[in-house]
Amino acid sequence: MRRHLLAVLSLFLFVTAASAEIVFDPPQVRENEAFDILIRGGSPTSPPPGLPYLRVAPGQITIDLMRGSGILLTPSWWGERVRVDGMPAGTYRVVVRTVHETLQETTLVVLPKPFSVAPGFGVRGTQVLIEGIRGCEVDRCTPVVRFGRREAEAVDVTGTGDLEVVTPSVVGEVDVTVTIGATTLTLPAGYFGMTSGDHPGVARMEKVLLPLNFRGEGAQGADWRTETVVRNDAPIPVPTEPLFSFSDLAGVTPLPPGGHVPFPQERVEGGVYLFVPRGLERFLTYKSHILDRSRSATDRGTELPVVRVEDTSPVIRLMDVPLRSLFRARLRVYDFDTVAGREVNILVTNQEGLAVRLSAVTQLPSCVVDCETYRSPFVALDLSSIAGLANAGEVDITLRAATNDARLWAFVSVSNNETQRVTLYTPQHKTPGATP
Amino acid sequence: MKRLFLLLFLAAAAPSFACEVGSFTFEHERVYSDERVEAVMTGTCGSTAVPLRPLVRVEGTTVTIDLADGGGGLTIPAPWGERVRLPRLFPGQYTVVVRIGGEEKARRTLAVHDRPFRITPEFGEPGQKVLIEGIPVGQVCPLIHCAFFAVFFGGVEAETEEIGDQQVVATVPPGSGRVDVRVELRFGDPLTLPGGFNYGMPAQNDWERVLFPVNFIGGGAHGSQWVTDSRMHNDGVVEVATVPNIWIDPASPILPIPLPFIPPQGRARFTMRQRDGGEFLYVPRRLDAPLRYTAHIVDLSRSTTDLGAEMPLVRAEDTANTIRLLEVPVESRYRARLRVYDYDLVNGREVLVVVRTKEGTALHTRWLTLTVASSCDTVSPCLSERPAFAVLDLDQIPELRGAEVVDVTLKSRTNEGRIWGFVSVTNNDTQAVTLYSPQHRTRAQ
């Protein structure tokens, strides 16, 4: 009780100061790379502001928020996530405002990126790929690559003029320079850092969500398998987290070039993340299928999508999901931001006027190793067993996070009780992060 | 032999030139500073290999698209193409230069406009409702309810319904041609979007399109009876115009005639056809966002309760010039059918198909030509209902016999191509369909 009172008081104090918090995601913003601006605040007496509108101008980024109308009896937190589809390098004043006031302003530095290096971390001897330089495509050239003051241990020019480089031993964050003839290009510090071991953590990585990697028994005697395979089409090894490629000599290793590796299955429901160094995920190819082996040895199952940040949204809309006694319909909701305890409001409607409101809270699944890193907070609802929804026919489902900075993804698996065949209902609508 | 003569003739006739730019366009005719635009270049190379790896740099008001020289070695002319996403550009007049191997090959002027607010859709007829968003809130505004405003289309005031501080639904007043849209605020200066609304015939790029890869109804192999169930619902606040017409007013007392729009909260079923190859749905730009969809393909010959397999919908961001599919089963107990689509209404797009083992050994390589029966080369806007398309039955390829699973790579001959493809694997006994669709990142920055 006292804790709640303190929270409410702190919220009032927070809002009296008429401020909001601004966070950049990822924290280091690079020239012409998409990034998010997160805005979070509290709203004690009126519904929170929303519907952000982005304006950009040289040196200035402005986000206008529409104020909420009406009166709110209980204070609430609010959040918005605004996608910025790349900016030129430079320094920007970022202003968040409503019709009444400027909520917050801050400064954003967008780092120049004359070329790219990936992965952006390593130890001595790590192979990295440098792209975006000119001069080595046709003519033979001998580029000199330095990490800080140390020259790379080896530099190979690929057939398309990119550079495969073996890193020297340096310490900490360093700039990277490429010299071809009289021209030197410099990537400032912040793009590459030496790590002390093979596991750099996930800060320099982007992630994909594999919605299922389950193996185990299910209802009606089902024997579920998830067959997920990842192939590396990059010319260099790709160090993923977790590492799941095995070599007899070296144990777990980065995905080798051309490597074709099954992703491990577990007896844990919920999504699992695969972390890939920024800039290298585009070289990976996936396939993922869920299948029941209890009824058929030849069934190839149902394809599962691989989920990236641009597939997520604070509002997920699913359409015409059948809720009938013939089927088991299970709704799975994922939080892409590893925020356990995220509240999700669910509205289930049909054309006959049904409107059922549900709420769910995401949680980390119970597992053994590094759940907070590798597992998506998750909640599953058996829609078929919820009073009021049994035999509701074809329903539309709208999921809405309590705050708009959330990045949700969700789907319904509908299993035929006789055949165990699974049909998915995934979000097919456009999501805010999707850019052409 | 005949082919050899043709090649020799072409080689002899080939002018001695490196790569040239034949066509250089921007994806949108009207470019605003709040969005990034794509430049599309195509051309021919005579005596050198096709250019490589475009890099873009902006210096002042000059944007340079710098392509690397592909080097020598080509003896017959070959087409090339690139699609380059330009960096964000602030309002102004720019010169966009294309260089190949350091030599300037083409240049165009690009005007980037400021957009003080956004109007959706940007075209239509009098009486239609449009959404206006982003009216600035930073004006001097001391009152509680101060964002009162009026909206004018070419000087004629529109009826409006305010949704919030920054949003209003306006009913388009009578008018013609392309007109300015002006928003007058009670406090602060009026805002004008020059040429912001177009009465009448929209341009090609005023539409965006969603590809339904399969909308087939009819009989198939082994007595199968296929039905594709594709539906959509408008969650927005304005009606969404569509091509083709698909919404039928459930309250209409007269014949069920499909109408050319989906009203707010309206539901529509997408057309099914007795042909393979998919079909486009066109909606005005930015009005794909409020639509929710569902699409499934199912065989009703074996089970009346099966719900089938979900079909993904394909947008521009799902396409790429290279598509990679992994571990597709080609055993004899399945029918494995590869379908390849061109997103750009190009009839005759050539796509290289390479089928490999898991270990990387190439088993089969061939060119596919994507074709479409109906073409509208001389009509603008070209809202072709069907994409150029090709199929390849992997299970019928002799070189793949004995293989269990294969990897498939599709590569557009020229890099500006936007293709998509998938394999449907159908169990001959159960007719259960499993999809193998692209799961790799497609159009990364």
Short mmCIF file of C-alpha atoms in Angstrom, two decimals, chain B residues 122-128 151-159 171-181 197-201:
data_model
loop_
_atom_site.label_atom_id
_atom_site.label_comp_id
_atom_site.label_asym_id
_atom_site.label_seq_id
_atom_site.Cartn_x
_atom_site.Cartn_y
_atom_site.Cartn_z
CA GLU B 122 -3.30 12.59 -51.64
CA PHE B 123 -5.83 12.17 -54.45
CA GLY B 124 -9.55 11.65 -54.79
CA GLU B 125 -12.90 13.14 -55.65
CA PRO B 126 -15.14 15.78 -54.04
CA GLY B 127 -17.04 14.34 -51.12
CA GLN B 128 -14.31 11.92 -50.17
CA VAL B 151 -8.87 23.52 -44.09
CA PHE B 152 -8.92 24.80 -47.68
CA PHE B 153 -8.45 22.82 -50.89
CA GLY B 154 -7.41 25.26 -53.61
CA GLY B 155 -9.10 28.07 -51.72
CA VAL B 156 -12.36 26.20 -51.07
CA GLU B 157 -13.08 25.45 -47.44
CA ALA B 158 -13.66 21.82 -46.49
CA GLU B 159 -15.98 20.45 -43.86
CA THR B 171 -14.38 16.18 -46.63
CA VAL B 172 -12.87 17.13 -49.97
CA PRO B 173 -14.77 20.15 -51.41
CA PRO B 174 -15.49 20.62 -55.14
CA GLY B 175 -12.41 21.30 -57.25
CA SER B 176 -10.23 20.05 -60.06
CA GLY B 177 -6.60 19.40 -60.90
CA ARG B 178 -3.74 19.56 -58.43
CA VAL B 179 -4.38 22.13 -55.69
CA ASP B 180 -2.66 23.55 -52.64
CA VAL B 181 -4.00 22.52 -49.27
CA PHE B 197 -4.05 17.20 -53.28
CA ASN B 198 -4.88 15.92 -56.73
CA TYR B 199 -8.44 15.74 -58.03
CA GLY B 200 -8.98 13.02 -60.57
CA MET B 201 -6.50 10.64 -62.11
#
